[in-house]
Coordinates of C-alpha atoms in Angstrom, one line a residue:
Chain A
M87 CA 30.2 -9.7 3.3
G88 CA 30.7 -11.4 -0.1
K89 CA 29.2 -14.6 1.3
Y90 CA 26.2 -12.8 2.6
I91 CA 25.5 -11.2 -0.8
V92 CA 25.8 -14.6 -2.6
R93 CA 23.4 -16.1 0.0
R94 CA 20.9 -13.3 -0.6
L95 CA 21.2 -13.6 -4.4
L96 CA 20.6 -17.4 -4.1
G97 CA 17.6 -16.7 -1.9
A98 CA 16.0 -14.7 -4.6
I99 CA 15.9 -17.6 -7.1
P100 CA 12.9 -19.5 -5.5
V101 CA 11.0 -16.2 -5.5
L102 CA 11.8 -15.6 -9.2
I103 CA 10.6 -19.1 -10.1
G104 CA 7.4 -18.7 -8.0
L105 CA 6.8 -15.3 -9.7
S106 CA 7.3 -16.8 -13.2
I107 CA 4.8 -19.6 -12.3
I108 CA 2.2 -17.1 -11.1
L109 CA 2.6 -14.9 -14.2
F110 CA 2.6 -17.9 -16.5
A111 CA -0.7 -19.0 -15.0
F112 CA -2.0 -15.4 -15.3
V113 CA -2.0 -15.7 -19.1
H114 CA -1.9 -19.4 -19.9
L115 CA -4.6 -20.4 -17.5
L116 CA -7.0 -17.6 -18.4
P117 CA -10.6 -18.8 -17.9
G118 CA -12.0 -20.2 -21.1
D119 CA -9.7 -20.2 -24.1
P120 CA -6.7 -18.0 -23.3
A121 CA -6.1 -17.0 -27.0
T122 CA -9.7 -15.9 -27.4
A123 CA -9.6 -14.1 -24.0
I124 CA -6.5 -12.2 -25.0
L125 CA -7.6 -11.3 -28.5
G126 CA -11.3 -10.7 -27.7
Q127 CA -14.5 -12.2 -29.0
H128 CA -14.2 -10.5 -32.4
A129 CA -10.7 -11.7 -33.4
T130 CA -10.4 -13.6 -36.7
P131 CA -9.8 -17.4 -36.5
E132 CA -6.3 -16.8 -38.1
R133 CA -5.3 -14.4 -35.3
V134 CA -6.6 -16.8 -32.6
A135 CA -4.7 -19.7 -34.3
A136 CA -1.5 -17.5 -34.4
M137 CA -1.9 -16.6 -30.7
R138 CA -2.5 -20.2 -29.8
A139 CA 0.7 -21.1 -31.6
Y140 CA 2.6 -18.3 -29.9
L141 CA 1.5 -19.3 -26.5
G142 CA 1.9 -23.0 -27.4
L143 CA -1.5 -23.8 -26.0
D144 CA -1.5 -27.3 -27.7
L145 CA 1.6 -28.3 -25.8
P146 CA 1.6 -29.9 -22.3
L147 CA 1.6 -27.2 -19.6
W148 CA 5.1 -27.8 -18.5
Q149 CA 6.3 -27.2 -22.1
Q150 CA 4.3 -24.1 -22.3
Y151 CA 5.9 -22.9 -19.0
L152 CA 9.4 -23.6 -20.3
G153 CA 8.5 -21.8 -23.5
Y154 CA 7.4 -18.8 -21.5
V155 CA 10.5 -18.7 -19.3
G156 CA 12.7 -19.2 -22.4
G157 CA 11.1 -16.3 -24.1
L158 CA 11.6 -14.1 -21.1
L159 CA 15.3 -15.0 -20.9
R160 CA 15.7 -14.2 -24.6
G161 CA 13.9 -10.8 -24.0
D162 CA 10.8 -11.9 -25.8
F163 CA 7.9 -10.3 -23.8
G164 CA 5.3 -10.8 -26.6
S165 CA 3.5 -8.1 -28.4
S166 CA 0.7 -5.8 -27.5
V167 CA -2.6 -7.0 -28.8
I168 CA -3.7 -3.5 -29.6
N169 CA -0.9 -2.3 -31.8
N170 CA 1.2 -5.4 -32.2
Q171 CA 4.3 -3.6 -31.0
P172 CA 7.0 -5.6 -29.2
L173 CA 6.2 -5.1 -25.5
L174 CA 9.7 -5.0 -24.2
R175 CA 10.5 -1.9 -26.3
E176 CA 7.2 -0.2 -25.2
L177 CA 7.9 -1.0 -21.5
L178 CA 11.5 0.2 -21.7
T179 CA 10.3 3.5 -23.3
R180 CA 7.8 4.1 -20.6
F181 CA 9.7 2.8 -17.6
P182 CA 12.0 5.9 -17.2
A183 CA 8.8 8.0 -16.6
T184 CA 7.8 5.8 -13.8
L185 CA 11.3 5.7 -12.4
E186 CA 11.6 9.5 -12.5
L187 CA 8.3 9.8 -10.6
T188 CA 9.1 7.2 -7.9
V189 CA 12.6 8.5 -7.3
A190 CA 11.2 12.0 -6.9
A191 CA 8.5 10.8 -4.5
M192 CA 11.1 8.9 -2.5
I193 CA 13.4 11.9 -2.3
Y194 CA 10.4 13.9 -1.0
A195 CA 9.4 11.2 1.5
V196 CA 12.9 10.7 2.8
G197 CA 14.0 14.3 2.6
V198 CA 11.0 15.5 4.6
G199 CA 10.1 12.4 6.6
I200 CA 13.5 11.9 8.4
P201 CA 13.9 15.5 9.5
L202 CA 10.2 15.6 10.5
G203 CA 10.6 12.4 12.5
R204 CA 13.8 13.7 14.3
F205 CA 12.0 17.0 15.0
A206 CA 9.0 15.2 16.5
S207 CA 11.3 13.0 18.7
R208 CA 13.1 16.1 20.0
H209 CA 9.8 17.6 21.1
A210 CA 8.2 14.3 22.2
Q211 CA 4.8 14.8 23.8
G212 CA 4.8 18.5 23.0
W213 CA 2.3 20.1 20.7
S214 CA 4.6 20.1 17.7
D215 CA 5.0 16.3 18.2
G216 CA 1.2 16.1 18.2
A217 CA 1.0 18.1 15.0
V218 CA 3.5 15.7 13.3
T219 CA 1.5 12.7 14.5
V220 CA -1.7 14.2 13.0
V221 CA 0.1 14.9 9.7
S222 CA 1.4 11.4 9.5
L223 CA -2.0 9.9 10.4
L224 CA -3.5 11.9 7.6
G225 CA -0.7 10.8 5.3
I226 CA -1.5 7.2 5.6
S227 CA -5.3 7.8 5.5
I228 CA -5.5 9.9 2.4
P229 CA -5.6 7.8 -0.8
V230 CA -3.1 8.8 -3.5
F231 CA -5.9 9.7 -5.9
V232 CA -7.8 11.9 -3.4
L233 CA -4.6 13.8 -2.5
G234 CA -3.6 14.0 -6.1
L235 CA -7.0 15.4 -7.2
T236 CA -7.0 17.8 -4.3
L237 CA -3.5 19.1 -5.1
Q238 CA -4.5 19.4 -8.8
Y239 CA -7.5 21.4 -7.8
I240 CA -5.7 23.8 -5.4
F241 CA -2.4 24.3 -7.3
A242 CA -3.4 23.9 -10.9
V243 CA -7.0 24.9 -11.2
E244 CA -7.4 27.5 -8.4
L245 CA -3.9 29.0 -8.0
G246 CA -2.6 28.1 -11.4
V247 CA 0.9 27.9 -10.1
L248 CA 1.8 24.3 -11.2
P249 CA 0.8 22.2 -14.2
A250 CA -2.1 19.8 -13.7
G251 CA -0.6 16.9 -15.5
G252 CA 1.8 15.5 -18.0
R253 CA 5.6 15.3 -17.8
I254 CA 6.5 18.5 -19.7
D255 CA 4.9 21.4 -21.6
P256 CA 3.4 19.7 -24.7
R257 CA 4.8 22.6 -26.8
A258 CA 8.3 21.9 -25.6
N259 CA 10.5 20.4 -28.3
L260 CA 12.3 17.9 -26.1
H261 CA 14.7 15.7 -28.0
I262 CA 14.1 12.2 -26.5
Q263 CA 17.2 10.3 -25.7
S264 CA 17.0 8.6 -22.3
N265 CA 13.3 9.2 -21.8
F266 CA 14.1 10.8 -18.5
V267 CA 12.8 14.4 -19.0
L268 CA 15.2 15.8 -16.4
I269 CA 18.2 14.1 -18.1
D270 CA 17.2 14.8 -21.7
S271 CA 16.6 18.5 -21.0
L272 CA 20.1 18.8 -19.5
L273 CA 21.6 16.8 -22.4
M274 CA 20.0 19.4 -24.7
G275 CA 21.5 22.2 -22.6
R276 CA 18.0 23.6 -21.9
P277 CA 17.7 24.5 -18.2
D278 CA 14.3 26.0 -18.9
L279 CA 12.9 22.6 -19.9
F280 CA 14.7 21.1 -16.9
I281 CA 12.8 23.5 -14.6
D282 CA 9.6 22.8 -16.5
G283 CA 10.1 19.1 -15.9
I284 CA 10.6 19.7 -12.2
R285 CA 7.4 21.8 -12.1
H286 CA 5.5 18.9 -13.6
L287 CA 7.1 16.5 -11.1
I288 CA 6.2 18.4 -7.9
L289 CA 2.4 17.6 -7.5
P290 CA 2.6 13.9 -8.6
A291 CA 5.7 13.3 -6.4
I292 CA 4.0 14.9 -3.4
A293 CA 0.8 12.8 -4.0
L294 CA 2.7 9.6 -4.4
G295 CA 5.2 10.3 -1.6
S296 CA 2.7 11.1 1.1
I297 CA 2.2 7.6 2.4
P298 CA 5.9 6.7 2.6
L299 CA 6.5 10.2 4.1
A300 CA 4.0 9.4 6.9
I301 CA 5.5 6.0 7.6
I302 CA 9.1 7.2 7.5
T303 CA 8.3 10.0 9.8
R304 CA 6.6 7.6 12.3
I305 CA 9.5 5.1 12.2
T306 CA 12.2 7.8 12.5
R307 CA 10.4 9.4 15.5
A308 CA 10.0 6.0 17.3
S309 CA 13.5 4.8 16.4
V310 CA 15.2 8.0 17.6
L311 CA 13.2 8.0 20.8
D312 CA 14.0 4.3 21.4
V313 CA 17.8 4.9 20.9
S314 CA 17.7 8.1 22.9
N315 CA 16.7 6.2 26.0
E316 CA 19.5 3.8 25.8
D317 CA 22.4 3.6 28.3
H318 CA 25.1 4.4 25.8
V319 CA 23.4 7.7 24.9
R320 CA 23.2 8.7 28.5
T321 CA 26.9 7.8 28.9
A322 CA 27.8 9.9 25.9
R323 CA 26.0 12.8 27.4
A324 CA 27.4 12.2 30.9
K325 CA 30.9 12.3 29.6
G326 CA 30.2 15.7 28.3
L327 CA 29.9 15.2 24.5
K328 CA 28.3 18.0 22.6
E329 CA 24.6 17.4 21.8
K330 CA 25.4 17.6 18.1
R331 CA 27.9 14.8 18.4
V332 CA 25.6 12.7 20.6
N333 CA 23.0 13.1 17.9
S334 CA 25.1 12.2 14.9
R335 CA 27.4 9.6 16.3
H336 CA 25.4 7.9 19.0
I337 CA 21.7 8.3 18.3
M338 CA 21.3 8.5 14.5
R339 CA 23.9 5.8 13.7
N340 CA 21.7 3.3 15.6
A341 CA 18.4 4.9 14.7
W342 CA 19.1 4.5 11.0
L343 CA 18.6 0.7 11.0
P344 CA 14.8 0.4 11.1
V345 CA 14.5 3.5 8.9
V346 CA 16.5 1.9 6.1
T347 CA 14.4 -1.2 6.3
V348 CA 11.2 0.8 6.0
I349 CA 12.5 2.8 3.1
G350 CA 13.1 -0.4 1.2
I351 CA 9.7 -1.8 2.0
Q352 CA 8.1 1.5 0.8
V353 CA 9.5 1.1 -2.7
G354 CA 6.8 -1.6 -3.3
G355 CA 4.1 0.7 -2.2
L356 CA 5.5 3.5 -4.4
L357 CA 5.5 1.3 -7.5
G358 CA 1.9 0.3 -6.8
G359 CA 0.9 3.9 -6.0
A360 CA 2.6 5.0 -9.3
V361 CA -0.1 3.1 -11.2
I362 CA -2.8 5.4 -9.6
T363 CA -0.7 8.6 -9.6
E364 CA 0.1 8.2 -13.3
T365 CA -3.6 7.9 -14.0
V366 CA -4.4 11.0 -12.0
F367 CA -1.7 13.2 -13.5
A368 CA -1.7 11.8 -17.1
W369 CA 1.9 10.7 -16.6
N370 CA 2.9 8.5 -19.5
G371 CA 4.6 5.7 -17.5
V372 CA 4.3 2.0 -17.1
G373 CA 1.5 2.4 -14.5
R374 CA -0.8 4.3 -16.8
F375 CA 0.1 1.8 -19.6
V376 CA -1.1 -1.1 -17.4
V377 CA -4.4 0.7 -16.6
E378 CA -5.1 1.3 -20.3
A379 CA -4.1 -2.3 -20.9
I380 CA -6.7 -3.6 -18.4
N381 CA -9.4 -1.6 -20.1
N382 CA -8.3 -3.1 -23.4
R383 CA -8.0 -6.6 -21.8
D384 CA -4.4 -6.6 -23.0
Y385 CA -3.3 -9.4 -20.6
L386 CA 0.3 -9.6 -21.9
V387 CA 0.9 -6.0 -20.9
V388 CA -0.5 -6.6 -17.4
Q389 CA 1.6 -9.8 -17.0
N390 CA 4.8 -8.1 -18.0
T391 CA 4.2 -4.9 -16.0
I392 CA 3.7 -7.0 -12.9
L393 CA 6.9 -8.8 -13.8
I394 CA 8.9 -5.6 -14.2
F395 CA 7.6 -4.0 -11.0
A396 CA 8.3 -7.2 -9.0
L397 CA 11.9 -7.4 -10.4
V398 CA 12.5 -3.8 -9.5
F399 CA 11.1 -4.3 -6.1
L400 CA 13.2 -7.4 -5.5
A401 CA 16.3 -5.7 -6.7
V402 CA 15.7 -2.7 -4.4
N403 CA 15.1 -5.0 -1.4
L404 CA 18.3 -6.9 -2.2
I405 CA 20.2 -3.6 -2.3
V406 CA 18.6 -2.5 1.0
D407 CA 19.4 -5.8 2.6
I408 CA 23.0 -5.5 1.6
L409 CA 23.1 -1.9 2.7
Y410 CA 21.6 -3.0 6.0
A411 CA 24.2 -5.7 6.5
F412 CA 26.8 -3.1 5.7
I413 CA 25.6 -0.7 8.4
N414 CA 24.7 -3.4 10.9
P415 CA 27.4 -6.1 11.1
R416 CA 25.2 -8.3 13.4
I417 CA 23.0 -9.3 10.4
R418 CA 25.9 -10.7 8.3
Y419 CA 26.6 -13.4 10.9
A420 CA 23.0 -14.3 11.7
Chain B
M228 CA -4.8 15.9 64.5
A229 CA -5.5 12.8 62.5
A230 CA -2.4 11.1 61.0
P231 CA -2.2 11.3 57.3
A232 CA -3.4 8.2 55.5
I233 CA -0.6 6.2 54.1
R234 CA -1.3 5.3 50.5
V235 CA 0.2 2.1 49.3
G236 CA 0.4 2.3 45.6
R237 CA -2.5 3.3 43.4
P238 CA -5.7 1.4 43.8
V239 CA -5.6 0.3 40.2
E240 CA -2.5 -1.7 40.8
A241 CA -3.9 -3.2 44.0
R242 CA -6.7 -4.9 41.9
A243 CA -6.0 -8.2 40.3
S244 CA -5.6 -8.2 36.6
R245 CA -8.7 -9.2 34.7
G246 CA -7.0 -10.7 31.7
L247 CA -5.4 -9.3 28.7
W248 CA -8.5 -8.2 26.8
S249 CA -10.4 -6.7 29.6
D250 CA -7.3 -4.7 30.7
A251 CA -6.7 -3.6 27.1
F252 CA -10.3 -2.5 26.9
R253 CA -10.0 -0.4 30.0
R254 CA -6.8 1.3 28.5
L255 CA -8.6 1.7 25.2
L256 CA -11.4 3.6 26.9
R257 CA -8.8 6.1 28.2
N258 CA -7.1 6.5 24.8
R259 CA -8.7 9.6 23.4
P260 CA -7.5 9.3 19.8
A261 CA -8.8 5.7 19.7
L262 CA -12.2 7.0 20.9
V263 CA -12.2 9.6 18.1
G264 CA -11.5 6.6 15.8
V265 CA -14.4 4.7 17.2
L266 CA -16.6 7.8 16.6
F267 CA -15.6 8.0 13.0
I268 CA -16.1 4.3 12.4
A269 CA -19.5 4.5 14.1
L270 CA -20.5 7.4 11.8
F271 CA -19.3 5.3 8.8
V272 CA -21.0 2.0 9.9
V273 CA -24.3 3.6 11.0
T274 CA -24.5 5.6 7.7
A275 CA -23.9 2.4 5.8
L276 CA -26.6 0.5 7.8
I277 CA -29.4 3.1 7.6
A278 CA -28.5 4.7 4.3
P279 CA -32.0 3.9 2.8
L280 CA -33.6 5.5 5.8
I281 CA -31.6 8.8 6.0
A282 CA -30.6 9.4 2.4
P283 CA -32.7 12.3 1.1
Y284 CA -32.9 10.9 -2.5
A285 CA -32.5 7.5 -4.2
P286 CA -28.8 7.0 -5.2
L287 CA -29.6 6.3 -8.8
A288 CA -32.4 8.8 -9.4
G289 CA -31.5 12.1 -11.0
T290 CA -32.5 14.3 -13.9
L291 CA -30.1 16.0 -16.3
A292 CA -31.8 19.3 -15.5
D293 CA -30.3 19.1 -12.0
R294 CA -26.8 18.2 -13.1
L295 CA -23.6 19.7 -11.6
Q296 CA -25.4 21.8 -9.0
P297 CA -23.1 23.1 -6.3
P298 CA -24.0 22.3 -2.7
N299 CA -27.3 24.0 -1.8
T300 CA -30.2 23.5 0.7
A301 CA -31.9 20.9 -1.6
H302 CA -28.7 19.0 -2.3
L303 CA -26.2 19.5 0.7
M304 CA -23.3 18.0 -1.3
G305 CA -24.5 19.2 -4.7
T306 CA -25.4 16.9 -7.6
D307 CA -23.3 14.9 -10.1
L308 CA -23.1 14.8 -13.8
Q309 CA -26.4 12.9 -14.1
G310 CA -28.1 15.2 -11.6
R311 CA -28.0 12.6 -8.9
D312 CA -27.8 13.8 -5.2
E313 CA -24.2 13.5 -4.1
L314 CA -25.0 13.2 -0.4
S315 CA -27.3 10.2 -1.0
R316 CA -24.6 8.6 -3.2
V317 CA -21.9 9.1 -0.6
M318 CA -24.2 7.6 2.0
Y319 CA -25.0 4.5 -0.1
G320 CA -21.3 4.4 -1.0
A321 CA -20.5 3.6 2.6
R322 CA -22.4 0.3 2.1
V323 CA -20.1 -0.9 -0.7
S324 CA -17.0 0.2 1.2
L325 CA -18.1 -1.3 4.5
V326 CA -19.1 -4.7 3.0
A327 CA -16.1 -4.9 0.6
G328 CA -13.6 -3.6 3.3
V329 CA -14.8 -5.9 6.1
A330 CA -15.3 -9.0 3.8
S331 CA -11.8 -8.6 2.3
V332 CA -10.1 -8.3 5.6
V333 CA -12.0 -11.2 7.1
M334 CA -11.1 -13.3 4.1
G335 CA -7.5 -12.2 4.3
V336 CA -7.3 -13.0 8.0
F337 CA -8.7 -16.4 7.4
I338 CA -6.4 -17.3 4.4
G339 CA -3.4 -15.5 5.8
G340 CA -4.0 -16.9 9.3
L341 CA -4.2 -20.4 7.9
I342 CA -1.0 -20.1 6.0
G343 CA 0.8 -18.5 9.0
A344 CA -0.6 -21.1 11.4
L345 CA 0.6 -24.0 9.2
A346 CA 4.0 -22.4 8.6
G347 CA 4.6 -21.3 12.2
G348 CA 3.0 -24.3 13.8
L349 CA 4.4 -27.1 11.7
G350 CA 7.8 -25.5 10.8
G351 CA 10.3 -27.5 8.7
K352 CA 9.6 -28.0 5.0
V353 CA 6.0 -26.8 5.2
D354 CA 7.2 -23.5 6.7
S355 CA 9.9 -22.9 4.0
V356 CA 7.5 -23.7 1.1
L357 CA 4.7 -21.6 2.5
M358 CA 7.1 -18.7 3.2
R359 CA 8.5 -18.8 -0.3
V360 CA 4.9 -18.5 -1.6
V361 CA 4.4 -15.5 0.7
D362 CA 7.7 -14.0 -0.5
V363 CA 6.4 -14.2 -4.1
M364 CA 3.1 -12.5 -3.2
L365 CA 5.0 -9.8 -1.3
A366 CA 7.2 -9.2 -4.3
I367 CA 4.2 -7.9 -6.3
P368 CA 3.2 -4.4 -5.2
G369 CA -0.2 -4.7 -3.4
I370 CA -2.5 -2.6 -5.6
L371 CA -0.9 -4.2 -8.8
L372 CA -1.6 -7.7 -7.4
A373 CA -5.2 -6.6 -6.8
I374 CA -5.4 -5.2 -10.3
G375 CA -4.0 -8.4 -11.8
I376 CA -6.5 -10.5 -9.9
V377 CA -9.5 -8.4 -10.9
A378 CA -8.3 -8.4 -14.5
W379 CA -8.0 -12.2 -14.4
L380 CA -11.3 -12.9 -12.6
D381 CA -13.2 -10.1 -14.4
R382 CA -15.0 -7.2 -12.7
G383 CA -17.4 -7.7 -9.7
L384 CA -17.7 -7.0 -6.0
P385 CA -16.8 -10.6 -4.9
Q386 CA -13.7 -10.4 -7.2
I387 CA -12.7 -7.0 -5.7
M388 CA -13.0 -8.4 -2.2
F389 CA -10.9 -11.5 -3.0
A390 CA -8.3 -9.3 -4.8
V391 CA -8.0 -6.9 -1.8
A392 CA -7.9 -9.9 0.6
M393 CA -5.0 -11.4 -1.3
V394 CA -3.0 -8.1 -0.9
N395 CA -3.3 -8.7 2.9
V396 CA -2.8 -12.5 2.9
P397 CA 1.0 -12.5 2.9
I398 CA 1.2 -9.8 5.5
F399 CA -1.2 -11.6 7.9
A400 CA 0.6 -14.9 7.3
R401 CA 3.9 -13.4 8.2
I402 CA 2.6 -11.7 11.3
L403 CA 0.9 -14.9 12.7
R404 CA 3.9 -17.1 11.8
G405 CA 6.2 -14.6 13.5
S406 CA 4.3 -14.6 16.7
L407 CA 3.9 -18.4 16.7
L408 CA 7.6 -18.8 16.2
S409 CA 8.3 -16.5 19.2
L410 CA 6.1 -18.8 21.3
R411 CA 7.5 -22.1 20.2
E412 CA 10.2 -22.2 22.9
S413 CA 8.2 -20.6 25.6
D414 CA 7.9 -22.5 28.9
Y415 CA 4.2 -23.3 28.7
V416 CA 4.4 -24.7 25.2
I417 CA 7.4 -26.9 26.1
A418 CA 5.5 -28.0 29.3
S419 CA 2.4 -29.0 27.4
R420 CA 4.5 -30.8 24.8
S421 CA 6.4 -32.7 27.4
L422 CA 3.0 -33.7 29.0
G423 CA 2.3 -35.5 25.7
A424 CA -0.1 -33.1 24.0
S425 CA -0.2 -33.6 20.3
G426 CA 1.3 -30.9 18.0
F427 CA -2.2 -30.0 16.8
R428 CA -3.5 -29.5 20.3
V429 CA -0.5 -27.4 21.4
L430 CA -1.0 -25.2 18.3
V431 CA -4.7 -24.8 18.6
R432 CA -5.1 -24.7 22.4
H433 CA -2.0 -23.0 23.6
M434 CA -0.1 -21.2 20.9
L435 CA -2.9 -19.7 18.6
P436 CA -4.8 -18.0 21.4
N437 CA -1.6 -16.3 22.6
S438 CA -0.5 -15.2 19.2
L439 CA -3.6 -13.6 17.8
T440 CA -3.1 -10.1 19.3
P441 CA -0.7 -8.8 16.6
L442 CA -3.0 -10.2 14.0
I443 CA -6.0 -8.5 15.4
V444 CA -4.2 -5.1 15.5
A445 CA -3.0 -5.6 11.9
A446 CA -6.5 -6.5 10.8
T447 CA -7.9 -3.3 12.2
L448 CA -5.3 -1.2 10.5
A449 CA -5.8 -3.3 7.3
L450 CA -9.5 -2.2 7.3
A451 CA -8.2 1.3 6.5
T452 CA -6.1 0.2 3.6
A453 CA -8.8 -2.2 2.4
I454 CA -11.3 0.7 2.1
I455 CA -8.6 2.7 0.3
D456 CA -7.7 -0.2 -2.0
V457 CA -11.4 -0.9 -2.9
A458 CA -11.8 2.8 -3.7
G459 CA -8.5 2.7 -5.7
L460 CA -9.7 -0.2 -7.8
G461 CA -13.0 1.7 -8.4
F462 CA -11.0 4.8 -9.3
L463 CA -9.1 2.9 -11.9
G464 CA -12.3 1.7 -13.5
L465 CA -12.2 -1.8 -11.9
G466 CA -15.0 -1.2 -9.5
P467 CA -18.5 -2.8 -9.5
P468 CA -19.5 -3.8 -13.0
D469 CA -22.5 -1.5 -13.0
P470 CA -20.9 1.9 -13.4
R471 CA -24.0 3.6 -11.8
T472 CA -23.2 1.8 -8.4
P473 CA -22.5 4.4 -5.8
E474 CA -19.0 3.5 -4.9
W475 CA -16.6 6.2 -3.6
G476 CA -13.7 5.4 -5.9
T477 CA -15.9 5.1 -9.0
M478 CA -17.6 8.3 -8.1
L479 CA -14.2 10.1 -8.1
T480 CA -13.3 8.7 -11.6
D481 CA -16.4 10.3 -13.1
S482 CA -15.5 13.6 -11.5
T483 CA -11.9 14.0 -12.6
K484 CA -13.0 15.7 -15.9
F485 CA -15.0 18.2 -13.9
L486 CA -12.4 19.3 -11.4
R487 CA -12.8 23.0 -12.5
Q488 CA -16.6 23.1 -12.6
A489 CA -17.5 20.7 -9.8
P490 CA -14.8 20.3 -7.1
W491 CA -17.5 19.2 -4.6
L492 CA -17.6 15.9 -6.5
I493 CA -14.0 15.3 -5.4
I494 CA -14.2 16.7 -1.9
F495 CA -17.1 14.7 -0.5
P496 CA -16.4 11.2 -1.6
G497 CA -12.7 11.9 -0.9
L498 CA -13.6 13.1 2.6
A499 CA -15.8 10.0 3.2
I500 CA -12.8 7.7 2.3
V501 CA -10.4 9.7 4.5
V502 CA -12.8 9.8 7.5
S503 CA -13.3 6.0 7.5
A504 CA -9.6 5.3 7.0
V505 CA -8.6 7.7 9.8
G506 CA -11.2 6.0 12.0
F507 CA -9.7 2.5 11.5
N508 CA -6.1 3.8 11.7
L509 CA -6.8 5.5 15.0
L510 CA -8.6 2.5 16.5
G511 CA -5.8 0.2 15.2
D512 CA -3.1 2.3 16.8
G513 CA -5.1 2.6 20.0
L514 CA -5.6 -1.1 20.1
R515 CA -1.9 -1.8 19.6
E516 CA -1.0 0.6 22.4
S517 CA -3.6 -0.8 24.8
L518 CA -2.6 -4.4 24.1
D519 CA 1.0 -3.5 24.6
P520 CA 1.3 -0.5 26.9
R521 CA 5.1 -0.5 26.6
L522 CA 4.6 0.9 23.1
K523 CA 3.1 4.1 24.3
Q524 CA 5.9 6.6 24.8

């Protein structure tokens, strides 16, 4: 197992190098003069000169690249063009919001998707299976922003039962420590703020989680059906095992494998979807930050957000792969 | 009393197979969800094609006096903030989505297919280098990759198409490579190689035609996500440079501030996106099932 983990870690190195080259090109090879492109047409010559020096634009490309990677390794992500604040600090402040949202969406997608998929597989070809199929078809066909706006309209505007946006009631005096609303409210000993945080999370999490929910439901249904038709399951039933035990020990144990893989893949989609969901629900995370940055042509923000999302995605996939090898020993020796 | 006729199998099985695609087509015609999909796609494509003929108003014409009218007999889908007819704009919006969606998928199939064919066909170092490139592209969440590309290349419809194409490139490359790899050791490939056919000939004449099926299914399903991605970019303000362009995603951005007063501005463009995406998803699933009947359970 240790060998497998080392092999997977080493395998991530070329991807990281490739990623750094693409992100380097994103800023350093901007069409025209990168410094002017980053600062805008109206920047003073002094600021342009300072940006040129910061990016090292007078140096050969390979030296610029080494400078960029060196900066990343030192934790120097540059500064926002708009407010000159160090980007790393800004990103770290906003990232918990994005993480809170994606984790909530994933809990919703997995928590509803797997039982729904198992339910559909038990009633395969029946009307309830058909209903689940239709729901999952809609799930992958409704864009996050359309679902988000619809939910906002129904539950916030018409029914007025849930907040339309934001992470917490703006009047709440939340003492920020971890930047996770749910954790900070508990640290303050304020269950009312915790519940308010949950209420703010519900709509965005449902909007963001709908596509993974649909895909997890489909995969679970197909995987359970697949395994249910196998000989070892028939044997288990034939020798008189209780249905509950057949389900848990013989079907689900094998049906998990494709489901786990798909859950890992969905994390990428969730991070991407977060960019749009945060815009719909005025959620102050990294996704909304990047959209504002694009409108301000703040290329360094875009560059570093892509980097952070890609790193999180790679890390999650690594964990999923290791988990996968843990539950499926055949992988380790492949 | 006449002896009962003895039936030997069903007549369908007695007929000789007409080839993969014609068999698949027959199965597709019997697949009801897929036909519903075709119907939705037809609605979308025909609307896009004849929008100028059937749209009741010009998509850019409107007077402020008519603004934010709820659906009524003169404006079946109401009017927007500038008093423009929403129905006409939704109809014209189909054109942008159709062109951008199809063009980006075709571009993606071409680039991704080329990478996949080179990787799967040549193998060795070419394969490992190309697959690492694909891994890097896959590491960036799709819509964020598209956002980055549009930010880099600046706004515009061709840029949007290219950006959405690049989201699909790594997926298509992996699919084609995978199916080529599975064919490499098949008997007919080994046979043609041992007869002295060049690597290029084996790849183009024997392997590629037999490995396109999964790519075609993936491309059909990708049309749904491409339409959603194009609208997503529009929604984020990265749509066509002229903000008046009737594009479904851009139309939604303008309406978010009027959720309370004018929900119809969300409902109709949203519905248009969902109907076209459902259409391509149904057709894609149907195509997959009819090309590989074992999948249908």
